[in-house]
Amino acid sequence: MIRFMLNRVLRHTEDRIGFLTLAAALALFAMQPVAAHEFKLGELEIGHPWARMTPAGAKVGGGYLTVENDGKEADRLVAATAEVAERVEIHEMSVKDGVMNMRMLADGLEIPAGGEVKLAPGGYHLMMMGLKQPLKQGESFKGTLTFAKAGTVNVEFKVEGMGGPQGAQPAGHDGHSGHATPAN
C-alpha cells in the first residue's frame, strides 16, 4: 500500500531524489547522539556538564564542562554542588617536572572575558567528594554552578563512560596558559 502511494506521488525523478535527500537528512539527524546539552547564565554559556562513571564504593568523582564567556568582563567560577555528593571542590591537575599535582582552587577559576575555559580530565575539574552513590553510565544528576558576577545556574550532569563523551579531549588541548599538558 505504501509503495503504491509513494509511486503515485513520486512519479518524476526529481521528486524521488528530493524525497530520498529529505529521508536521508532526517535519518542522519535522528542518528545523532543527544550528547550536547547547554545552559546559559547571562553572558556565560555552560557546555555539556558530564561526570565519569565510578565503580561501586568510590567516594570521589570528577565533573567536567566548558564555560564560554561572551561578556566584556571576566567572571569566576567560585562554587559548585552536585546532588550525588556531600561537597564539590574546584580543582586543577597539572604536571611539572614529570610529577602530577592536584590542588584545590580556593579562589575559584577565572573565566576570561571573550574566552572559554574547559574543565576536562587532566586539567581543571570539579572534584565531587563524599559520593552518596556510584555514578552509572547513562544516568544523570542535578547540580549548580556559582559564578562571582553572574550568580548561580542549575545544570544537569550526564554520566559518561570511562572515555568520556565522544570527541572529548583531555585538558591541555585548548591552549589556556599556566596549564601544563599531561605527560603520556
CSV table of N, CA and C in Angstrom, one decimal, residues 29-180:
chain,number,residue,atom,x,y,z
A,29,PHE,N,19.9,13.0,11.1
A,29,PHE,CA,19.6,13.8,12.2
A,29,PHE,C,19.1,12.9,13.4
A,30,ALA,N,18.3,11.9,13.1
A,30,ALA,CA,17.8,11.0,14.1
A,30,ALA,C,18.9,10.2,14.7
A,31,MET,N,20.0,9.9,14.0
A,31,MET,CA,21.0,9.0,14.5
A,31,MET,C,22.0,9.8,15.3
A,32,GLN,N,22.0,11.1,15.3
A,32,GLN,CA,23.0,11.9,16.1
A,32,GLN,C,22.7,11.7,17.6
A,33,PRO,N,23.8,11.5,18.4
A,33,PRO,CA,23.5,11.3,19.8
A,33,PRO,C,23.1,12.6,20.4
A,34,VAL,N,22.3,12.5,21.4
A,34,VAL,CA,21.8,13.7,22.1
A,34,VAL,C,22.7,14.0,23.3
A,35,ALA,N,24.0,14.1,22.9
A,35,ALA,CA,25.1,14.3,24.0
A,35,ALA,C,25.2,15.7,24.4
A,36,ALA,N,25.1,16.6,23.5
A,36,ALA,CA,25.4,18.0,23.9
A,36,ALA,C,24.2,18.6,24.6
A,37,HIS,N,24.4,19.2,25.7
A,37,HIS,CA,23.4,20.0,26.4
A,37,HIS,C,24.1,21.2,27.0
A,38,GLU,N,23.4,22.3,26.9
A,38,GLU,CA,24.0,23.6,27.3
A,38,GLU,C,23.1,24.3,28.2
A,39,PHE,N,23.7,25.2,29.0
A,39,PHE,CA,23.0,26.0,30.0
A,39,PHE,C,23.5,27.4,29.8
A,40,LYS,N,22.6,28.4,30.0
A,40,LYS,CA,23.0,29.8,29.8
A,40,LYS,C,22.7,30.6,31.1
A,41,LEU,N,23.7,31.5,31.5
A,41,LEU,CA,23.5,32.4,32.6
A,41,LEU,C,24.1,33.7,32.2
A,42,GLY,N,23.3,34.7,31.8
A,42,GLY,CA,23.8,36.0,31.4
A,42,GLY,C,24.7,35.8,30.2
A,43,GLU,N,25.9,36.3,30.3
A,43,GLU,CA,26.9,36.2,29.2
A,43,GLU,C,27.7,34.8,29.2
A,44,LEU,N,27.4,34.0,30.1
A,44,LEU,CA,28.1,32.7,30.3
A,44,LEU,C,27.3,31.6,29.6
A,45,GLU,N,27.9,30.7,28.9
A,45,GLU,CA,27.3,29.5,28.3
A,45,GLU,C,28.1,28.3,28.8
A,46,ILE,N,27.4,27.4,29.5
A,46,ILE,CA,28.0,26.2,30.0
A,46,ILE,C,27.6,25.1,29.1
A,47,GLY,N,28.7,24.4,28.6
A,47,GLY,CA,28.5,23.3,27.6
A,47,GLY,C,28.7,22.0,28.2
A,48,HIS,N,27.8,21.1,28.0
A,48,HIS,CA,27.8,19.6,28.3
A,48,HIS,C,28.5,19.3,29.6
A,49,PRO,N,27.9,19.6,30.7
A,49,PRO,CA,28.4,19.1,32.0
A,49,PRO,C,28.3,17.6,32.0
A,50,TRP,N,29.4,16.9,32.4
A,50,TRP,CA,29.4,15.5,32.5
A,50,TRP,C,30.3,15.0,33.6
A,51,ALA,N,30.0,13.8,34.0
A,51,ALA,CA,30.9,13.1,35.0
A,51,ALA,C,31.2,11.8,34.5
A,52,ARG,N,32.4,11.3,34.9
A,52,ARG,CA,32.9,10.0,34.6
A,52,ARG,C,32.2,8.9,35.5
A,53,MET,N,31.8,7.8,35.0
A,53,MET,CA,31.3,6.7,35.8
A,53,MET,C,32.3,6.3,36.9
A,54,THR,N,31.8,5.8,38.0
A,54,THR,CA,32.6,5.4,39.1
A,54,THR,C,32.3,3.9,39.5
A,55,PRO,N,33.3,3.2,40.0
A,55,PRO,CA,33.0,1.9,40.5
A,55,PRO,C,32.2,1.9,41.8
A,56,ALA,N,31.6,0.9,42.2
A,56,ALA,CA,30.8,0.8,43.4
A,56,ALA,C,31.8,1.1,44.6
A,57,GLY,N,31.4,1.8,45.6
A,57,GLY,CA,32.2,2.1,46.7
A,57,GLY,C,33.1,3.3,46.6
A,58,ALA,N,33.2,3.9,45.4
A,58,ALA,CA,34.1,5.1,45.2
A,58,ALA,C,33.5,6.2,46.0
A,59,LYS,N,34.4,7.0,46.6
A,59,LYS,CA,33.9,8.2,47.4
A,59,LYS,C,34.2,9.5,46.7
A,60,VAL,N,34.9,9.5,45.5
A,60,VAL,CA,35.1,10.7,44.8
A,60,VAL,C,34.8,10.5,43.3
A,61,GLY,N,34.5,11.6,42.6
A,61,GLY,CA,34.2,11.5,41.2
A,61,GLY,C,34.6,12.8,40.6
A,62,GLY,N,34.8,12.8,39.3
A,62,GLY,CA,35.1,14.1,38.6
A,62,GLY,C,34.0,14.6,37.7
A,63,GLY,N,33.9,15.9,37.7
A,63,GLY,CA,32.9,16.6,36.9
A,63,GLY,C,33.6,17.5,35.9
A,64,TYR,N,33.1,17.6,34.6
A,64,TYR,CA,33.7,18.3,33.6
A,64,TYR,C,32.7,19.1,32.8
A,65,LEU,N,33.1,20.2,32.1
A,65,LEU,CA,32.3,21.0,31.3
A,65,LEU,C,33.1,22.1,30.6
A,66,THR,N,32.5,22.9,29.8
A,66,THR,CA,33.1,24.1,29.3
A,66,THR,C,32.3,25.3,29.7
A,67,VAL,N,33.0,26.4,29.9
A,67,VAL,CA,32.3,27.7,30.2
A,67,VAL,C,32.8,28.7,29.2
A,68,GLU,N,31.9,29.3,28.4
A,68,GLU,CA,32.3,30.3,27.4
A,68,GLU,C,31.7,31.6,27.9
A,69,ASN,N,32.6,32.6,28.0
A,69,ASN,CA,32.2,34.0,28.5
A,69,ASN,C,32.1,34.9,27.3
A,70,ASP,N,30.9,35.2,26.8
A,70,ASP,CA,30.7,36.2,25.7
A,70,ASP,C,30.7,37.6,26.2
A,71,GLY,N,30.9,37.9,27.5
A,71,GLY,CA,30.9,39.2,28.0
A,71,GLY,C,32.2,40.0,27.9
A,72,LYS,N,32.1,41.2,28.3
A,72,LYS,CA,33.3,42.1,28.2
A,72,LYS,C,34.1,42.1,29.5
A,73,GLU,N,33.6,41.4,30.5
A,73,GLU,CA,34.3,41.3,31.8
A,73,GLU,C,34.5,39.9,32.2
A,74,ALA,N,35.6,39.6,32.8
A,74,ALA,CA,35.9,38.3,33.3
A,74,ALA,C,34.9,37.9,34.5
A,75,ASP,N,34.7,36.7,34.7
A,75,ASP,CA,33.9,36.2,35.8
A,75,ASP,C,34.7,35.1,36.4
A,76,ARG,N,34.2,34.5,37.5
A,76,ARG,CA,35.0,33.5,38.2
A,76,ARG,C,34.0,32.4,38.7
A,77,LEU,N,34.3,31.1,38.4
A,77,LEU,CA,33.5,30.0,39.0
A,77,LEU,C,34.0,29.9,40.4
A,78,VAL,N,33.1,30.1,41.4
A,78,VAL,CA,33.6,30.1,42.8
A,78,VAL,C,33.0,28.9,43.6
A,79,ALA,N,32.0,28.2,43.1
A,79,ALA,CA,31.4,27.1,43.8
A,79,ALA,C,30.6,26.2,42.9
A,80,ALA,N,30.4,25.0,43.4
A,80,ALA,CA,29.5,24.1,42.6
A,80,ALA,C,28.9,23.1,43.6
A,81,THR,N,27.8,22.5,43.2
A,81,THR,CA,27.2,21.5,44.0
A,81,THR,C,26.8,20.3,43.1
A,82,ALA,N,26.5,19.2,43.7
A,82,ALA,CA,26.0,18.0,43.0
A,82,ALA,C,25.2,17.2,43.9
A,83,GLU,N,24.0,16.9,43.5
A,83,GLU,CA,23.1,16.1,44.4
A,83,GLU,C,23.6,14.8,44.8
A,84,VAL,N,24.6,14.3,44.1
A,84,VAL,CA,25.2,12.9,44.4
A,84,VAL,C,26.4,13.0,45.3
A,85,ALA,N,26.8,14.2,45.8
A,85,ALA,CA,28.0,14.3,46.6
A,85,ALA,C,27.7,15.2,47.8
A,86,GLU,N,28.5,15.0,48.8
A,86,GLU,CA,28.4,15.8,50.0
A,86,GLU,C,28.9,17.2,49.7
A,87,ARG,N,30.0,17.3,49.0
A,87,ARG,CA,30.5,18.6,48.6
A,87,ARG,C,31.3,18.5,47.3
A,88,VAL,N,31.4,19.7,46.6
A,88,VAL,CA,32.2,19.7,45.3
A,88,VAL,C,33.2,20.8,45.5
A,89,GLU,N,34.4,20.5,45.0
A,89,GLU,CA,35.5,21.5,45.0
A,89,GLU,C,36.0,21.7,43.6
A,90,ILE,N,36.5,22.9,43.4
A,90,ILE,CA,37.1,23.2,42.1
A,90,ILE,C,38.6,22.9,42.1
A,91,HIS,N,39.1,22.0,41.2
A,91,HIS,CA,40.5,21.6,41.3
A,91,HIS,C,41.2,21.8,40.0
A,92,GLU,N,42.5,21.8,40.1
A,92,GLU,CA,43.4,21.8,38.9
A,92,GLU,C,44.4,20.7,39.1
A,93,MET,N,44.6,20.0,38.0
A,93,MET,CA,45.6,18.9,37.9
A,93,MET,C,46.6,19.4,36.9
A,94,SER,N,47.9,19.3,37.2
A,94,SER,CA,49.0,19.7,36.3
A,94,SER,C,50.1,18.8,36.5
A,95,VAL,N,51.0,18.8,35.5
A,95,VAL,CA,52.2,18.0,35.6
A,95,VAL,C,53.4,19.0,35.5
A,96,LYS,N,54.3,18.9,36.5
A,96,LYS,CA,55.5,19.7,36.5
A,96,LYS,C,56.7,18.8,36.8
A,97,ASP,N,57.7,18.8,35.9
A,97,ASP,CA,58.9,18.0,36.0
A,97,ASP,C,58.5,16.5,36.1
A,98,GLY,N,57.5,16.1,35.4
A,98,GLY,CA,57.1,14.7,35.4
A,98,GLY,C,56.3,14.3,36.6
A,99,VAL,N,55.9,15.2,37.5
A,99,VAL,CA,55.2,14.9,38.7
A,99,VAL,C,53.8,15.5,38.6
A,100,MET,N,52.8,14.7,38.8
A,100,MET,CA,51.4,15.1,38.7
A,100,MET,C,51.0,15.8,40.0
A,101,ASN,N,50.4,16.9,39.9
A,101,ASN,CA,50.0,17.7,41.1
A,101,ASN,C,48.5,18.0,41.0
A,102,MET,N,47.8,17.8,42.1
A,102,MET,CA,46.4,18.3,42.1
A,102,MET,C,46.2,19.2,43.3
A,103,ARG,N,45.5,20.3,43.0
A,103,ARG,CA,45.2,21.2,44.1
A,103,ARG,C,43.9,21.9,43.9
A,104,MET,N,43.3,22.2,45.1
A,104,MET,CA,42.0,22.9,45.1
A,104,MET,C,42.3,24.4,44.8
A,105,LEU,N,41.4,25.0,44.0
A,105,LEU,CA,41.5,26.4,43.7
A,105,LEU,C,40.6,27.1,44.7
A,106,ALA,N,41.2,27.5,45.8
A,106,ALA,CA,40.4,28.2,46.8
A,106,ALA,C,39.7,29.4,46.4
A,107,ASP,N,40.3,30.2,45.4
A,107,ASP,CA,39.7,31.4,44.9
A,107,ASP,C,38.8,31.2,43.7
A,108,GLY,N,38.6,29.9,43.3
A,108,GLY,CA,37.8,29.6,42.1
A,108,GLY,C,38.6,29.6,40.9
A,109,LEU,N,37.9,29.6,39.7
A,109,LEU,CA,38.6,29.5,38.4
A,109,LEU,C,38.1,30.7,37.6
A,110,GLU,N,39.0,31.5,37.1
A,110,GLU,CA,38.7,32.7,36.3
A,110,GLU,C,38.2,32.2,34.9
A,111,ILE,N,37.1,32.9,34.4
A,111,ILE,CA,36.6,32.7,33.1
A,111,ILE,C,36.9,34.0,32.4
A,112,PRO,N,37.9,34.1,31.5
A,112,PRO,CA,38.2,35.4,30.9
A,112,PRO,C,37.1,36.0,30.0
A,113,ALA,N,37.1,37.3,29.9
A,113,ALA,CA,36.2,37.9,29.0
A,113,ALA,C,36.4,37.5,27.6
A,114,GLY,N,35.4,37.2,26.9
A,114,GLY,CA,35.5,36.7,25.5
A,114,GLY,C,36.3,35.4,25.3
A,115,GLY,N,36.4,34.7,26.4
A,115,GLY,CA,37.2,33.4,26.4
A,115,GLY,C,36.4,32.2,26.8
A,116,GLU,N,37.1,31.1,26.8
A,116,GLU,CA,36.5,29.8,27.2
A,116,GLU,C,37.4,29.1,28.1
A,117,VAL,N,36.9,28.4,29.0
A,117,VAL,CA,37.7,27.5,29.9
A,117,VAL,C,37.1,26.1,29.9
A,118,LYS,N,37.9,25.1,29.7
A,118,LYS,CA,37.5,23.7,29.7
A,118,LYS,C,37.9,23.1,31.0
A,119,LEU,N,36.9,22.4,31.6
A,119,LEU,CA,37.1,21.6,32.7
A,119,LEU,C,37.1,20.2,32.1
A,120,ALA,N,38.3,19.5,32.1
A,120,ALA,CA,38.4,18.2,31.4
A,120,ALA,C,39.4,17.4,32.2
A,121,PRO,N,39.3,16.0,31.9
A,121,PRO,CA,40.3,15.1,32.6
A,121,PRO,C,41.7,15.6,32.3
A,122,GLY,N,42.5,15.6,33.4
A,122,GLY,CA,43.9,16.0,33.2
A,122,GLY,C,44.2,17.5,33.4
A,123,GLY,N,43.1,18.2,33.8
A,123,GLY,CA,43.3,19.7,33.9
A,123,GLY,C,42.3,20.2,35.0
A,124,TYR,N,41.7,21.3,34.7
A,124,TYR,CA,40.7,21.8,35.6
A,124,TYR,C,39.5,20.9,35.7
A,125,HIS,N,38.9,20.7,36.9
A,125,HIS,CA,37.8,19.8,37.0
A,125,HIS,C,37.1,20.1,38.3
A,126,LEU,N,35.9,19.5,38.4
A,126,LEU,CA,35.1,19.6,39.7
A,126,LEU,C,35.3,18.2,40.4
A,127,MET,N,35.8,18.3,41.6
A,127,MET,CA,36.0,17.1,42.4
A,127,MET,C,34.8,16.9,43.3
A,128,MET,N,34.0,15.9,43.0
A,128,MET,CA,32.9,15.5,43.9
A,128,MET,C,33.3,14.6,45.0
A,129,MET,N,33.2,15.1,46.2
A,129,MET,CA,33.7,14.4,47.4
A,129,MET,C,32.5,13.8,48.2
A,130,GLY,N,32.7,12.7,48.7
A,130,GLY,CA,31.7,12.0,49.5
A,130,GLY,C,30.5,11.6,48.7
A,131,LEU,N,30.8,10.8,47.6
A,131,LEU,CA,29.7,10.4,46.7
A,131,LEU,C,28.7,9.6,47.5
A,132,LYS,N,27.4,9.8,47.3
A,132,LYS,CA,26.4,9.1,48.0
A,132,LYS,C,26.0,7.9,47.3
A,133,GLN,N,26.4,7.7,46.1
A,133,GLN,CA,26.1,6.5,45.3
A,133,GLN,C,27.0,6.5,44.1
A,134,PRO,N,27.2,5.3,43.5
A,134,PRO,CA,28.1,5.2,42.3
A,134,PRO,C,27.5,6.0,41.2
A,135,LEU,N,28.3,6.5,40.3
A,135,LEU,CA,27.8,7.2,39.1
A,135,LEU,C,27.8,6.2,38.0
A,136,LYS,N,26.6,6.0,37.5
A,136,LYS,CA,26.4,4.9,36.5
A,136,LYS,C,26.2,5.5,35.1
A,137,GLN,N,26.9,5.0,34.1
A,137,GLN,CA,26.9,5.4,32.8
A,137,GLN,C,25.4,5.5,32.3
A,138,GLY,N,25.0,6.6,31.6
A,138,GLY,CA,23.7,6.7,31.1
A,138,GLY,C,22.7,7.4,32.0
A,139,GLU,N,23.1,7.6,33.3
A,139,GLU,CA,22.3,8.3,34.2
A,139,GLU,C,22.7,9.8,34.2
A,140,SER,N,21.9,10.6,34.9
A,140,SER,CA,22.3,12.0,35.1
A,140,SER,C,21.9,12.4,36.5
A,141,PHE,N,22.4,13.6,36.9
A,141,PHE,CA,22.1,14.2,38.2
A,141,PHE,C,22.2,15.7,38.1
A,142,LYS,N,21.5,16.3,39.1
A,142,LYS,CA,21.4,17.8,39.1
A,142,LYS,C,22.6,18.3,39.9
A,143,GLY,N,22.9,19.6,39.6
A,143,GLY,CA,23.9,20.3,40.3
A,143,GLY,C,23.7,21.8,40.1
A,144,THR,N,24.6,22.6,40.7
A,144,THR,CA,24.6,24.0,40.4
A,144,THR,C,26.1,24.5,40.2
A,145,LEU,N,26.2,25.6,39.5
A,145,LEU,CA,27.5,26.3,39.3
A,145,LEU,C,27.2,27.7,39.8
A,146,THR,N,28.1,28.2,40.6
A,146,THR,CA,28.0,29.6,41.1
A,146,THR,C,29.2,30.4,40.6
A,147,PHE,N,28.9,31.6,40.0
A,147,PHE,CA,29.9,32.5,39.5
A,147,PHE,C,29.8,33.8,40.3
A,148,ALA,N,31.0,34.4,40.5
A,148,ALA,CA,31.1,35.6,41.3
A,148,ALA,C,30.2,36.7,40.8
A,149,LYS,N,30.1,36.9,39.5
A,149,LYS,CA,29.3,38.0,39.0
A,149,LYS,C,27.9,37.6,38.4
A,150,ALA,N,27.9,36.5,37.7
A,150,ALA,CA,26.7,36.1,37.0
A,150,ALA,C,25.7,35.4,38.0
A,151,GLY,N,26.2,34.8,39.1
A,151,GLY,CA,25.3,34.2,40.0
A,151,GLY,C,25.3,32.7,39.9
A,152,THR,N,24.2,32.0,40.2
A,152,THR,CA,24.1,30.6,40.2
A,152,THR,C,23.2,30.1,39.1
A,153,VAL,N,23.6,29.0,38.5
A,153,VAL,CA,22.8,28.3,37.4
A,153,VAL,C,22.6,26.8,37.8
A,154,ASN,N,21.4,26.3,37.6
A,154,ASN,CA,21.1,24.9,37.7
A,154,ASN,C,21.6,24.2,36.5
A,155,VAL,N,22.3,23.1,36.6
A,155,VAL,CA,22.8,22.3,35.5
A,155,VAL,C,22.4,20.8,35.7
A,156,GLU,N,22.6,20.0,34.7
A,156,GLU,CA,22.4,18.6,34.8
A,156,GLU,C,23.6,17.9,34.2
A,157,PHE,N,24.3,17.1,35.0
A,157,PHE,CA,25.4,16.3,34.6
A,157,PHE,C,25.0,15.0,34.0
A,158,LYS,N,25.5,14.6,32.8
A,158,LYS,CA,25.3,13.3,32.2
A,158,LYS,C,26.5,12.4,32.6
A,159,VAL,N,26.2,11.2,33.1
A,159,VAL,CA,27.3,10.3,33.4
A,159,VAL,C,27.7,9.5,32.2
A,160,GLU,N,29.0,9.7,31.9
A,160,GLU,CA,29.6,9.1,30.7
A,160,GLU,C,30.5,7.9,31.1
A,161,GLY,N,30.9,7.1,30.1
A,161,GLY,CA,31.8,6.0,30.3
A,161,GLY,C,33.2,6.5,30.7
A,162,MET,N,34.1,5.6,30.9
A,162,MET,CA,35.5,6.0,31.3
A,162,MET,C,36.2,6.8,30.3
A,163,GLY,N,35.8,6.7,29.0
A,163,GLY,CA,36.4,7.5,28.0
A,163,GLY,C,35.8,8.9,27.8
A,164,GLY,N,34.7,9.2,28.5
A,164,GLY,CA,34.1,10.5,28.4
A,164,GLY,C,33.2,10.5,27.2
A,165,PRO,N,32.6,11.7,27.0
A,165,PRO,CA,31.7,11.8,25.8
A,165,PRO,C,32.5,11.7,24.5
A,166,GLN,N,31.9,11.3,23.5
A,166,GLN,CA,32.6,11.1,22.2
A,166,GLN,C,33.1,12.5,21.8
A,167,GLY,N,34.4,12.5,21.4
A,167,GLY,CA,35.1,13.7,20.9
A,167,GLY,C,35.7,14.5,22.0
A,168,ALA,N,35.6,14.1,23.3
A,168,ALA,CA,36.2,14.8,24.4
A,168,ALA,C,37.7,14.7,24.3
A,169,GLN,N,38.4,15.8,24.6
A,169,GLN,CA,39.8,15.8,24.6
A,169,GLN,C,40.3,16.1,26.0
A,170,PRO,N,41.4,15.6,26.4
A,170,PRO,CA,42.0,15.9,27.7
A,170,PRO,C,42.4,17.4,27.7
A,171,ALA,N,42.5,17.9,28.9
A,171,ALA,CA,43.0,19.3,29.1
A,171,ALA,C,44.4,19.4,28.5
A,172,GLY,N,44.7,20.7,28.2
A,172,GLY,CA,46.0,20.9,27.5
A,172,GLY,C,45.8,21.1,26.0
A,173,HIS,N,44.7,20.8,25.5
A,173,HIS,CA,44.5,21.0,24.1
A,173,HIS,C,43.8,22.3,23.7
A,174,ASP,N,43.5,23.1,24.7
A,174,ASP,CA,42.8,24.3,24.4
A,174,ASP,C,43.7,25.6,24.6
A,175,GLY,N,44.9,25.4,25.0
A,175,GLY,CA,45.9,26.4,25.0
A,175,GLY,C,45.7,27.5,26.1
A,176,HIS,N,45.0,27.2,27.2
A,176,HIS,CA,45.0,28.3,28.2
A,176,HIS,C,46.3,28.2,29.0
A,177,SER,N,46.8,29.4,29.3
A,177,SER,CA,48.2,29.5,29.8
A,177,SER,C,48.2,29.0,31.3
A,178,GLY,N,49.5,28.7,31.7
A,178,GLY,CA,49.7,28.3,33.1
A,178,GLY,C,49.2,26.9,33.3
A,179,HIS,N,48.9,26.1,32.3
A,179,HIS,CA,48.3,24.8,32.4
A,179,HIS,C,49.2,23.8,31.6
A,180,ALA,N,49.9,22.9,32.3
A,180,ALA,CA,50.7,22.0,31.6
A,180,ALA,C,49.9,20.9,31.0
